[in-house]
PDB file of C-alpha atoms in Angstrom:
ATOM      1  CA  UNK A   1     -55.642 108.044   2.406  1.00  0.00           C
ATOM      2  CA  UNK A   2     -56.083 109.967  -0.839  1.00  0.00           C
ATOM      3  CA  UNK A   3     -58.275 108.821  -3.666  1.00  0.00           C
ATOM      4  CA  UNK A   4     -56.378 107.154  -6.550  1.00  0.00           C
ATOM      5  CA  UNK A   5     -55.975 109.055  -9.798  1.00  0.00           C
ATOM      6  CA  UNK A   6     -58.452 108.278 -12.543  1.00  0.00           C
ATOM      7  CA  UNK A   7     -57.629 105.276 -14.688  1.00  0.00           C
ATOM      8  CA  UNK A   8     -57.168 105.335 -18.446  1.00  0.00           C
ATOM      9  CA  UNK A   9     -60.700 104.082 -19.097  1.00  0.00           C
ATOM     10  CA  UNK A  10     -62.224 106.898 -17.010  1.00  0.00           C
ATOM     11  CA  UNK A  11     -60.057 109.488 -18.757  1.00  0.00           C
ATOM     12  CA  UNK A  12     -60.955 108.219 -22.221  1.00  0.00           C
ATOM     13  CA  UNK A  13     -64.664 108.081 -21.369  1.00  0.00           C
ATOM     14  CA  UNK A  14     -64.575 111.680 -20.091  1.00  0.00           C
ATOM     15  CA  UNK A  15     -62.664 112.783 -23.195  1.00  0.00           C
ATOM     16  CA  UNK A  16     -65.205 111.093 -25.485  1.00  0.00           C
ATOM     17  CA  UNK A  17     -68.119 112.654 -23.599  1.00  0.00           C
ATOM     18  CA  UNK A  18     -66.615 116.140 -23.847  1.00  0.00           C
ATOM     19  CA  UNK A  19     -65.895 115.618 -27.556  1.00  0.00           C
ATOM     20  CA  UNK A  20     -69.527 114.589 -28.069  1.00  0.00           C
ATOM     21  CA  UNK A  21     -70.799 117.640 -26.158  1.00  0.00           C
ATOM     22  CA  UNK A  22     -68.494 120.006 -28.063  1.00  0.00           C
ATOM     23  CA  UNK A  23     -67.736 118.463 -31.489  1.00  0.00           C
ATOM     24  CA  UNK A  24     -65.770 121.553 -32.577  1.00  0.00           C
ATOM     25  CA  UNK A  25     -63.024 120.647 -30.083  1.00  0.00           C
ATOM     26  CA  UNK A  26     -60.070 118.484 -31.046  1.00  0.00           C
ATOM     27  CA  UNK A  27     -59.505 115.300 -29.067  1.00  0.00           C
ATOM     28  CA  UNK A  28     -56.467 116.941 -27.458  1.00  0.00           C
ATOM     29  CA  UNK A  29     -58.594 119.883 -26.326  1.00  0.00           C
ATOM     30  CA  UNK A  30     -61.247 117.509 -24.985  1.00  0.00           C
ATOM     31  CA  UNK A  31     -58.487 115.550 -23.235  1.00  0.00           C
ATOM     32  CA  UNK A  32     -57.135 118.684 -21.556  1.00  0.00           C
ATOM     33  CA  UNK A  33     -60.604 119.437 -20.207  1.00  0.00           C
ATOM     34  CA  UNK A  34     -61.029 115.822 -19.082  1.00  0.00           C
ATOM     35  CA  UNK A  35     -57.646 115.901 -17.339  1.00  0.00           C
ATOM     36  CA  UNK A  36     -58.617 119.097 -15.561  1.00  0.00           C
ATOM     37  CA  UNK A  37     -62.004 117.660 -14.578  1.00  0.00           C
ATOM     38  CA  UNK A  38     -60.444 114.475 -13.204  1.00  0.00           C
ATOM     39  CA  UNK A  39     -57.699 116.336 -11.352  1.00  0.00           C
ATOM     40  CA  UNK A  40     -54.916 114.838 -13.452  1.00  0.00           C
ATOM     41  CA  UNK A  41     -53.326 118.061 -14.715  1.00  0.00           C
ATOM     42  CA  UNK A  42     -53.951 121.787 -14.354  1.00  0.00           C
ATOM     43  CA  UNK A  43     -50.954 123.018 -16.308  1.00  0.00           C
ATOM     44  CA  UNK A  44     -49.534 122.455 -19.758  1.00  0.00           C
ATOM     45  CA  UNK A  45     -46.215 120.853 -18.744  1.00  0.00           C
ATOM     46  CA  UNK A  46     -47.854 118.309 -16.451  1.00  0.00           C
ATOM     47  CA  UNK A  47     -50.409 117.347 -19.103  1.00  0.00           C
ATOM     48  CA  UNK A  48     -47.665 116.980 -21.729  1.00  0.00           C
ATOM     49  CA  UNK A  49     -45.520 114.829 -19.414  1.00  0.00           C
ATOM     50  CA  UNK A  50     -48.361 112.609 -18.147  1.00  0.00           C
ATOM     51  CA  UNK A  51     -49.795 111.917 -21.597  1.00  0.00           C
ATOM     52  CA  UNK A  52     -46.596 111.969 -23.680  1.00  0.00           C
ATOM     53  CA  UNK A  53     -47.679 114.872 -25.879  1.00  0.00           C
ATOM     54  CA  UNK A  54     -45.350 117.600 -27.130  1.00  0.00           C
ATOM     55  CA  UNK A  55     -45.612 120.657 -24.900  1.00  0.00           C
ATOM     56  CA  UNK A  56     -46.028 122.961 -27.903  1.00  0.00           C
ATOM     57  CA  UNK A  57     -49.147 121.049 -28.984  1.00  0.00           C
ATOM     58  CA  UNK A  58     -50.602 121.295 -25.493  1.00  0.00           C
ATOM     59  CA  UNK A  59     -49.886 125.050 -25.422  1.00  0.00           C
ATOM     60  CA  UNK A  60     -51.660 125.472 -28.744  1.00  0.00           C
ATOM     61  CA  UNK A  61     -54.673 123.504 -27.483  1.00  0.00           C
ATOM     62  CA  UNK A  62     -54.803 125.541 -24.248  1.00  0.00           C
ATOM     63  CA  UNK A  63     -54.844 128.736 -26.310  1.00  0.00           C
ATOM     64  CA  UNK A  64     -57.685 127.303 -28.412  1.00  0.00           C
ATOM     65  CA  UNK A  65     -59.687 126.422 -25.304  1.00  0.00           C
ATOM     66  CA  UNK A  66     -59.044 129.879 -23.919  1.00  0.00           C
ATOM     67  CA  UNK A  67     -60.320 131.354 -27.185  1.00  0.00           C
ATOM     68  CA  UNK A  68     -63.439 129.188 -26.893  1.00  0.00           C
ATOM     69  CA  UNK A  69     -63.899 130.618 -23.367  1.00  0.00           C
ATOM     70  CA  UNK A  70     -63.679 127.156 -21.808  1.00  0.00           C
ATOM     71  CA  UNK A  71     -60.391 127.751 -19.960  1.00  0.00           C
ATOM     72  CA  UNK A  72     -58.869 130.729 -18.204  1.00  0.00           C
ATOM     73  CA  UNK A  73     -55.093 131.024 -18.157  1.00  0.00           C
ATOM     74  CA  UNK A  74     -54.130 131.734 -14.542  1.00  0.00           C
ATOM     75  CA  UNK A  75     -50.321 131.918 -14.840  1.00  0.00           C
ATOM     76  CA  UNK A  76     -47.568 131.550 -17.408  1.00  0.00           C
ATOM     77  CA  UNK A  77     -43.860 131.027 -16.808  1.00  0.00           C
ATOM     78  CA  UNK A  78     -41.948 133.204 -19.244  1.00  0.00           C
ATOM     79  CA  UNK A  79     -38.925 130.914 -19.371  1.00  0.00           C
ATOM     80  CA  UNK A  80     -40.544 127.464 -19.683  1.00  0.00           C
ATOM     81  CA  UNK A  81     -43.927 128.563 -21.081  1.00  0.00           C
ATOM     82  CA  UNK A  82     -45.631 126.316 -18.474  1.00  0.00           C
ATOM     83  CA  UNK A  83     -49.185 127.579 -18.536  1.00  0.00           C
ATOM     84  CA  UNK A  84     -51.481 127.051 -15.580  1.00  0.00           C
ATOM     85  CA  UNK A  85     -55.181 127.031 -16.307  1.00  0.00           C
ATOM     86  CA  UNK A  86     -58.598 126.654 -14.730  1.00  0.00           C
ATOM     87  CA  UNK A  87     -62.050 126.102 -16.128  1.00  0.00           C
ATOM     88  CA  UNK A  88     -63.881 129.304 -17.003  1.00  0.00           C
ATOM     89  CA  UNK A  89     -67.521 129.760 -16.023  1.00  0.00           C
ATOM     90  CA  UNK A  90     -68.591 128.193 -19.341  1.00  0.00           C
ATOM     91  CA  UNK A  91     -66.097 125.367 -18.956  1.00  0.00           C
ATOM     92  CA  UNK A  92     -67.148 124.727 -15.356  1.00  0.00           C
ATOM     93  CA  UNK A  93     -70.791 124.469 -16.393  1.00  0.00           C
ATOM     94  CA  UNK A  94     -69.906 121.912 -19.054  1.00  0.00           C
ATOM     95  CA  UNK A  95     -67.701 119.912 -16.669  1.00  0.00           C
ATOM     96  CA  UNK A  96     -70.404 119.984 -13.999  1.00  0.00           C
ATOM     97  CA  UNK A  97     -72.857 118.529 -16.515  1.00  0.00           C
ATOM     98  CA  UNK A  98     -70.262 115.849 -17.230  1.00  0.00           C
ATOM     99  CA  UNK A  99     -70.242 114.809 -13.567  1.00  0.00           C
ATOM    100  CA  UNK A 100     -74.024 114.425 -13.466  1.00  0.00           C
TER     101      UNK A 100
END
């Protein structure tokens, strides 16, 4: 049996921790990293749908995280703009520290 998805409290706690570690990030950016860390979403469309956020805002936040070298864009659908992402080396190090 698979492990249940993280609950809202776990997601919010991870988001708050990331925001405290990197105060220059917006809460949406911290939430994207938390969602990736918790296995909730690894693409922009899924994150937008799960959390009820406009896809355009998520795309903008993903670009900001990519510019901060915390995420690496792995694929982009030209028609829908769905952007798949993964943690970069810097992002992985931060997320690993989060798990400790």
